[in-house]
Amino acid sequence: MRGLLLLLLLLSACRYTFLPLDPGRPPPPERPFVVARLLKDGEEARLVLRVERLPGPGYLHLKWYREEDLLLEKALFLEGPGVQEVRFPLKEGYHRLVGLWAGGVLFQLDLGTPLLPDPDEEKDQGNR
């Protein structure tokens, strides 16, 4: 009987002593999530932008470059999930589209192949 009492006393010390904590649903991330595709459409480039998540409404700044030259800037006001389309003029050569959200680069899309620098061309390095 005494051994049984000692066994019960030891087993009571090994009980489950904490509750599992339920943190609930995590808050959504504070950064935007978009899927962007740049398609060649005749003499135009077409941006198809699918917005999945935004931390809040705001402007998406789009900068359209040909080689290193800035050709066009546009701003889209985005409020929430949805699909947007924007068209840009397309010429021969390499084109690049940069999407900026809240001052940071959100995406960069390219059409064409960039030209490699001429190895025989001497560039001014500003040390003369």
Rosetta silent file (secondary structure, phi, psi, omega in degrees, C-alpha in Angstrom):
SEQUENCE: MRGLLLLLLLLSACRYTFLPLDPGRPPPPERPFVVARLLKDGEEARLVLRVERLPGPGYLHLKWYREEDLLLEKALFLEGPGVQEVRFPLKEGYHRLVGLWAGGVLFQLDLGTPLLPDPDEEKDQGNR
SCORE:     score description
SCORE:     0.000 S_00000001
   1 L     0.000  -40.644 -179.327    0.000    0.000    0.000 S_00000001
   2 H   -66.664  -37.426  177.467    2.828    2.329    0.870 S_00000001
   3 H   -65.868  -37.576  178.740    4.529    1.596   -2.483 S_00000001
   4 H   -66.604  -40.302  178.006    1.310    2.356   -4.346 S_00000001
   5 H   -64.719  -40.697  178.405    1.004    5.712   -2.568 S_00000001
   6 H   -65.957  -39.567  178.132    4.627    6.544   -3.444 S_00000001
   7 H   -64.320  -43.167  177.925    4.009    5.568   -7.077 S_00000001
   8 H   -63.674  -37.875  178.420    0.919    7.826   -7.278 S_00000001
   9 H   -65.334  -41.737  178.764    2.892   10.694   -5.773 S_00000001
  10 H   -69.337  -39.396  179.556    5.668   10.287   -8.353 S_00000001
  11 H   -67.854  -30.464  179.472    3.231    9.997  -11.255 S_00000001
  12 H   -70.241  -24.471  177.717    1.422   13.181  -10.238 S_00000001
  13 H   -76.776  -16.056 -177.295    4.693   15.091  -10.570 S_00000001
  14 L   -99.906   22.328 -176.399    5.002   13.965  -14.236 S_00000001
  15 L   -80.453  166.519  178.959    1.715   15.435  -15.421 S_00000001
  16 L   -70.512  111.267 -169.341    1.193   17.756  -18.379 S_00000001
  17 L  -108.243    3.323  177.963    1.873   21.147  -16.783 S_00000001
  18 L  -134.260  156.896 -179.718    1.513   23.703  -19.594 S_00000001
  19 L   -96.423  141.044  174.523   -1.200   24.670  -22.046 S_00000001
  20 L   -69.031  129.624 -178.386   -0.538   24.762  -25.773 S_00000001
  21 L   -86.904  132.901  177.344   -0.583   28.411  -26.836 S_00000001
  22 L  -103.704  108.545 -178.459   -2.673   29.330  -29.869 S_00000001
  23 L   -74.916   -8.313 -177.350   -1.185   32.419  -31.497 S_00000001
  24 L    80.161 -165.828  179.793   -4.210   32.857  -33.754 S_00000001
  25 L   -78.129  135.663  176.777   -3.895   33.893  -37.383 S_00000001
  26 L   -71.073  149.323  177.857   -0.650   35.611  -38.295 S_00000001
  27 L   -68.267  151.386  179.328   -0.990   39.146  -39.687 S_00000001
  28 L   -65.980  151.538  178.344   -0.599   39.466  -43.457 S_00000001
  29 L   -60.825  150.795 -177.013    2.854   40.476  -44.708 S_00000001
  30 L   -91.614   20.606  178.715    3.415   44.199  -45.075 S_00000001
  31 L  -123.463  152.550 -179.411    4.796   43.957  -48.611 S_00000001
  32 L   -74.631  155.048  175.381    2.979   43.806  -51.941 S_00000001
  33 E  -131.430  113.246  179.926    2.754   40.634  -53.993 S_00000001
  34 E  -130.580  154.063  173.445    2.254   41.036  -57.740 S_00000001
  35 E  -116.864  117.420 -175.154    2.733   38.839  -60.796 S_00000001
  36 E  -119.355  136.868  176.670    3.961   40.868  -63.777 S_00000001
  37 E  -132.812  136.936  177.874    4.456   39.747  -67.392 S_00000001
  38 E  -113.074  119.234 -174.842    5.761   41.801  -70.292 S_00000001
  39 E  -118.670  141.134  175.208    4.561   40.597  -73.697 S_00000001
  40 E   -81.785  126.295 -176.700    5.484   41.733  -77.193 S_00000001
  41 E  -133.367   80.236 -177.831    2.294   42.720  -79.023 S_00000001
  42 L    70.115 -121.573  179.864    3.153   43.986  -82.520 S_00000001
  43 L   -96.230   18.315  178.492    4.725   47.432  -82.201 S_00000001
  44 E  -132.089  158.079  170.243    3.833   47.666  -78.527 S_00000001
  45 E  -108.881  135.625 -176.809    4.848   45.985  -75.311 S_00000001
  46 E  -115.996  121.769  174.785    1.971   44.987  -73.060 S_00000001
  47 E   -91.691  124.838  173.093    2.355   44.737  -69.283 S_00000001
  48 E  -111.073  116.259 -174.195   -0.107   42.364  -67.634 S_00000001
  49 E  -117.922  117.762  177.034   -0.058   42.961  -63.905 S_00000001
  50 E  -108.243  113.441 -179.722   -1.965   40.713  -61.507 S_00000001
  51 E   -88.245  120.941  179.003   -2.090   42.157  -57.993 S_00000001
  52 E   -96.381  -41.616 -175.858   -2.435   39.448  -55.350 S_00000001
  53 E  -153.312  139.006  175.260   -1.828   41.430  -52.154 S_00000001
  54 L  -132.815  143.078  175.973   -1.153   45.053  -51.169 S_00000001
  55 L   -70.893  -20.330  178.845   -0.413   46.486  -47.725 S_00000001
  56 L   176.716  170.909  179.209   -2.655   49.407  -48.654 S_00000001
  57 L   -66.032  150.737  178.627   -3.624   51.572  -51.630 S_00000001
  58 E   178.681 -178.460 -178.043   -0.840   53.418  -53.395 S_00000001
  59 E   -98.738  135.687  170.357    0.939   54.241  -56.622 S_00000001
  60 E  -102.491  115.539  179.309    3.008   51.816  -58.677 S_00000001
  61 E   -90.193  129.292 -179.295    5.542   53.849  -60.657 S_00000001
  62 E  -114.243  128.278  178.426    6.527   52.344  -64.004 S_00000001
  63 E  -119.515  122.276 -175.996    9.726   53.401  -65.806 S_00000001
  64 E  -106.268  120.174 -177.473   10.183   52.289  -69.431 S_00000001
  65 E  -115.590  147.936  166.429   13.762   52.260  -70.777 S_00000001
  66 E  -119.760  117.765 -169.128   15.288   51.581  -74.179 S_00000001
  67 L    55.511 -114.701 -179.922   18.901   50.543  -73.627 S_00000001
  68 L  -105.569   -0.850 -174.886   19.950   53.114  -70.984 S_00000001
  69 E   -92.840  131.314  175.965   17.561   55.907  -71.985 S_00000001
  70 E   -77.258  118.632 -178.709   14.380   56.575  -70.022 S_00000001
  71 E   -95.469  -38.544 -170.116   11.564   56.799  -72.580 S_00000001
  72 E  -155.491  144.665  173.028    8.405   56.954  -70.494 S_00000001
  73 E  -127.431  137.664  176.527    7.127   57.085  -66.931 S_00000001
  74 E  -136.896  158.161  176.075    3.642   56.123  -65.816 S_00000001
  75 E  -130.484  131.746  176.578    1.920   55.730  -62.466 S_00000001
  76 E  -111.003  131.586  174.302   -0.869   53.277  -61.673 S_00000001
  77 E   -90.631  119.405 -178.450   -3.021   53.724  -58.600 S_00000001
  78 E  -111.680  132.560 -179.248   -3.618   50.299  -57.070 S_00000001
  79 L  -109.665  -27.651 -177.080   -6.231   49.696  -54.381 S_00000001
  80 L  -176.384 -168.279 -178.662   -6.357   45.934  -54.057 S_00000001
  81 L   -59.048  144.430  179.863   -6.289   42.608  -55.868 S_00000001
  82 E   161.760 -176.707 -179.335   -7.087   42.646  -59.568 S_00000001
  83 E  -119.439  134.015  177.729   -5.617   42.678  -63.075 S_00000001
  84 E  -124.683  149.681  173.823   -4.219   45.761  -64.842 S_00000001
  85 E  -129.932  137.333  178.205   -2.872   46.183  -68.389 S_00000001
  86 E  -136.861  141.840  179.854   -0.556   48.932  -69.614 S_00000001
  87 E  -113.566  146.339  179.812    0.952   49.388  -73.089 S_00000001
  88 E  -132.133  147.786  177.785    4.329   50.883  -73.991 S_00000001
  89 E   -68.749  140.975 -176.427    5.834   51.855  -77.382 S_00000001
  90 L  -124.836  128.516  176.176    8.250   49.245  -78.677 S_00000001
  91 L  -122.445 -174.368  177.117   11.126   49.804  -81.109 S_00000001
  92 L   -68.035  148.642  174.966   14.128   47.720  -82.111 S_00000001
  93 L   107.809 -169.370 -175.892   16.619   46.854  -79.393 S_00000001
  94 L   -88.374  131.979  177.545   16.614   46.100  -75.696 S_00000001
  95 E  -125.358  149.274 -179.518   13.814   47.435  -73.480 S_00000001
  96 E  -138.867  137.013  176.261   13.444   47.324  -69.708 S_00000001
  97 E  -118.793  126.567  179.669   10.473   48.050  -67.462 S_00000001
  98 E  -116.239  129.356  177.374   11.043   48.813  -63.784 S_00000001
  99 E  -107.350  124.441 -178.064    8.159   48.847  -61.294 S_00000001
 100 E  -114.308  133.097  176.966    8.642   50.878  -58.099 S_00000001
 101 E  -128.089  123.351  177.999    6.438   50.653  -55.003 S_00000001
 102 L    54.254   39.103  175.906    6.998   52.982  -52.028 S_00000001
 103 L    84.089   -6.979  179.948   10.421   53.989  -53.353 S_00000001
 104 E  -113.684  152.950 -179.826   11.735   50.428  -53.733 S_00000001
 105 E   -72.722  124.795  178.860   12.052   48.245  -56.818 S_00000001
 106 E   -95.957  -38.624  177.598    9.213   45.725  -56.955 S_00000001
 107 E  -158.295  161.030  171.566   10.061   44.124  -60.317 S_00000001
 108 E  -139.051  128.388 -179.838   12.146   44.486  -63.479 S_00000001
 109 E  -123.048  143.426 -176.568   11.116   42.979  -66.796 S_00000001
 110 E  -122.974  147.510  170.518   13.184   42.841  -69.998 S_00000001
 111 E  -130.642  129.529 -179.452   12.417   42.523  -73.700 S_00000001
 112 L    91.578 -172.888 -178.500   15.227   41.877  -76.168 S_00000001
 113 L  -120.814  128.617 -179.853   18.933   41.387  -75.560 S_00000001
 114 L   -68.360  149.191  177.049   21.154   44.156  -74.180 S_00000001
 115 L   -77.603  141.056  176.179   24.118   45.251  -76.265 S_00000001
 116 L   -83.807  146.657  179.211   27.542   44.380  -74.932 S_00000001
 117 L   -66.733  148.443  178.336   30.009   47.266  -74.561 S_00000001
 118 L   -74.409  120.354 -176.827   32.648   47.607  -77.273 S_00000001
 119 L   -69.293  -21.446 -179.536   35.957   46.420  -75.757 S_00000001
 120 L   -86.006  -13.170 -178.781   37.976   48.666  -78.134 S_00000001
 121 L   -77.789  130.308 -179.543   36.077   51.808  -77.154 S_00000001
 122 L   -93.736  122.898 -178.939   37.954   53.913  -74.633 S_00000001
 123 L   -96.719  146.396  175.831   35.680   55.387  -71.986 S_00000001
 124 L   -76.251  116.957 -178.779   36.387   58.571  -70.100 S_00000001
 125 L   -92.811   -3.519  177.424   36.950   57.553  -66.498 S_00000001
 126 L    80.818   13.060 -178.557   37.214   61.134  -65.237 S_00000001
 127 L  -111.760   28.911 -178.288   40.847   60.786  -64.049 S_00000001
 128 L  -105.536    0.000    0.000   42.588   62.869  -66.713 S_00000001
